[in-house]
């Protein structure tokens, strides 16, 4: 059995600015813990993964680039929120066959992330119930 992802971190040159961006776009709750030089991120999503934002104590580049995909219900609405908050869209919308669709964006520091809208499951059509025969 595979091992689940349980936490993520974004390394940032300006954690306050990056935190504000993600709070504004995704309504994440981010708590600054100055004694740890760390920001704890609560994504607030059912079944989602929480994380943190940190400013490393050395100059970049920092190893371990990765792309996070954030589950949203409306790609166009969230692309607008990204742009309004200072981000940039790189892929408007791309189908992921059998799964849904994605958009790619960068935050104000140029970090690439994705928006993901899962495909809606097909609605099952119910057959009308058979009526019992009268005797």
CSV table of C-alpha atoms in Angstrom, one decimal:
chain,number,residue,atom,x,y,z
A,1,UNK,CA,0.0,0.0,0.0
A,2,UNK,CA,1.3,3.5,-0.9
A,3,UNK,CA,2.2,6.2,1.6
A,4,UNK,CA,0.0,9.3,1.5
A,5,UNK,CA,1.2,12.9,1.3
A,6,UNK,CA,0.6,14.4,4.8
A,7,UNK,CA,2.1,17.9,4.6
A,8,UNK,CA,3.6,20.3,2.1
A,9,UNK,CA,5.7,23.4,2.3
A,10,UNK,CA,6.3,26.4,0.0
A,11,UNK,CA,9.7,28.0,0.3
A,12,UNK,CA,9.4,31.8,-0.1
A,13,UNK,CA,11.5,34.9,-0.2
A,14,UNK,CA,8.5,36.9,1.1
A,15,UNK,CA,6.3,34.6,3.2
A,16,UNK,CA,3.9,37.4,4.2
A,17,UNK,CA,3.2,38.3,0.6
A,18,UNK,CA,2.8,34.7,-0.6
A,19,UNK,CA,0.5,34.0,2.4
A,20,UNK,CA,-1.7,36.9,1.5
A,21,UNK,CA,-1.9,35.7,-2.1
A,22,UNK,CA,-3.1,32.1,-1.1
A,23,UNK,CA,-5.5,33.5,1.6
A,24,UNK,CA,-7.1,35.8,-1.0
A,25,UNK,CA,-7.4,33.3,-3.8
A,26,UNK,CA,-8.3,30.1,-1.9
A,27,UNK,CA,-9.6,31.4,1.4
A,28,UNK,CA,-6.9,29.4,3.2
A,29,UNK,CA,-6.3,30.3,6.9
A,30,UNK,CA,-2.6,31.0,7.5
A,31,UNK,CA,-1.2,31.5,11.0
A,32,UNK,CA,2.2,33.1,11.4
A,33,UNK,CA,4.4,31.6,14.1
A,34,UNK,CA,7.3,34.1,14.5
A,35,UNK,CA,9.4,32.0,16.9
A,36,UNK,CA,9.6,29.2,14.3
A,37,UNK,CA,9.9,31.6,11.3
A,38,UNK,CA,7.0,29.6,9.8
A,39,UNK,CA,3.4,30.0,8.6
A,40,UNK,CA,1.0,27.1,9.2
A,41,UNK,CA,-1.5,26.7,6.4
A,42,UNK,CA,-5.0,25.3,7.0
A,43,UNK,CA,-6.5,24.7,3.6
A,44,UNK,CA,-9.9,24.0,5.2
A,45,UNK,CA,-10.8,21.4,2.7
A,46,UNK,CA,-12.5,18.1,3.4
A,47,UNK,CA,-9.8,15.5,2.8
A,48,UNK,CA,-7.3,18.1,1.8
A,49,UNK,CA,-3.7,18.4,2.9
A,50,UNK,CA,-2.5,21.2,5.1
A,51,UNK,CA,1.0,22.7,4.9
A,52,UNK,CA,3.4,25.5,5.7
A,53,UNK,CA,5.2,28.5,4.2
A,54,UNK,CA,8.8,29.1,5.2
A,55,UNK,CA,11.6,31.5,4.3
A,56,UNK,CA,14.8,29.4,4.2
A,57,UNK,CA,17.8,30.7,6.0
A,58,UNK,CA,19.9,30.6,2.9
A,59,UNK,CA,19.8,32.1,-0.6
A,60,UNK,CA,18.0,30.1,-3.4
A,61,UNK,CA,17.7,28.3,-5.6
A,62,UNK,CA,16.1,25.8,-3.3
A,63,UNK,CA,15.9,22.2,-4.3
A,64,UNK,CA,12.7,20.2,-4.6
A,65,UNK,CA,10.5,22.1,-7.0
A,66,UNK,CA,7.0,20.6,-7.2
A,67,UNK,CA,3.6,21.6,-8.4
A,68,UNK,CA,0.5,21.5,-6.1
A,69,UNK,CA,-2.9,21.1,-7.7
A,70,UNK,CA,-5.8,22.8,-5.8
A,71,UNK,CA,-9.3,21.3,-6.2
A,72,UNK,CA,-11.8,24.0,-7.3
A,73,UNK,CA,-15.4,23.9,-8.6
A,74,UNK,CA,-15.0,26.6,-11.3
A,75,UNK,CA,-11.7,26.9,-13.2
A,76,UNK,CA,-12.6,30.3,-14.9
A,77,UNK,CA,-13.6,31.9,-11.6
A,78,UNK,CA,-10.4,30.8,-9.9
A,79,UNK,CA,-8.2,31.9,-12.8
A,80,UNK,CA,-9.8,35.4,-12.4
A,81,UNK,CA,-9.0,35.3,-8.7
A,82,UNK,CA,-5.4,34.3,-9.4
A,83,UNK,CA,-4.9,37.2,-11.8
A,84,UNK,CA,-6.8,39.7,-9.5
A,85,UNK,CA,-4.4,38.7,-6.6
A,86,UNK,CA,-1.3,39.2,-8.6
A,87,UNK,CA,-0.7,35.8,-10.2
A,88,UNK,CA,-0.3,34.9,-13.9
A,89,UNK,CA,-2.1,32.2,-15.9
A,90,UNK,CA,0.1,29.9,-18.1
A,91,UNK,CA,-2.4,27.2,-19.2
A,92,UNK,CA,-6.0,28.4,-19.5
A,93,UNK,CA,-7.6,25.0,-19.4
A,94,UNK,CA,-6.5,21.6,-20.4
A,95,UNK,CA,-8.5,18.4,-20.3
A,96,UNK,CA,-7.2,15.4,-18.3
A,97,UNK,CA,-9.0,12.5,-20.0
A,98,UNK,CA,-11.3,10.6,-17.7
A,99,UNK,CA,-10.4,12.8,-14.7
A,100,UNK,CA,-11.3,16.4,-15.3
A,101,UNK,CA,-9.5,19.6,-16.3
A,102,UNK,CA,-6.7,21.8,-15.1
A,103,UNK,CA,-5.2,25.3,-15.3
A,104,UNK,CA,-1.6,26.3,-14.5
A,105,UNK,CA,-0.6,29.5,-12.8
A,106,UNK,CA,2.3,31.2,-11.1
A,107,UNK,CA,2.0,33.1,-7.8
A,108,UNK,CA,3.7,36.5,-7.4
A,109,UNK,CA,7.1,34.8,-6.8
A,110,UNK,CA,6.8,32.7,-9.9
A,111,UNK,CA,6.0,29.4,-8.2
A,112,UNK,CA,4.0,27.2,-10.6
A,113,UNK,CA,0.8,25.6,-9.2
A,114,UNK,CA,-2.3,24.1,-10.7
A,115,UNK,CA,-6.1,24.4,-10.4
A,116,UNK,CA,-8.0,21.2,-10.8
A,117,UNK,CA,-11.7,20.6,-11.5
A,118,UNK,CA,-12.6,16.9,-11.2
A,119,UNK,CA,-15.0,15.5,-13.8
A,120,UNK,CA,-18.5,15.1,-12.5
A,121,UNK,CA,-19.5,11.5,-12.1
A,122,UNK,CA,-22.1,10.4,-14.6
A,123,UNK,CA,-25.6,10.4,-13.1
A,124,UNK,CA,-27.1,7.0,-12.9
A,125,UNK,CA,-30.5,6.8,-14.4
A,126,UNK,CA,-32.9,4.9,-12.3
A,127,UNK,CA,-35.3,2.5,-13.8
A,128,UNK,CA,-38.9,2.9,-12.6
A,129,UNK,CA,-39.8,0.5,-9.9
A,130,UNK,CA,-41.8,-2.5,-11.1
A,131,UNK,CA,-45.3,-2.5,-9.6
A,132,UNK,CA,-46.5,-5.6,-7.9
A,133,UNK,CA,-49.2,-7.4,-9.8
A,134,UNK,CA,-52.6,-7.4,-8.2
A,135,UNK,CA,-54.1,-10.7,-7.4
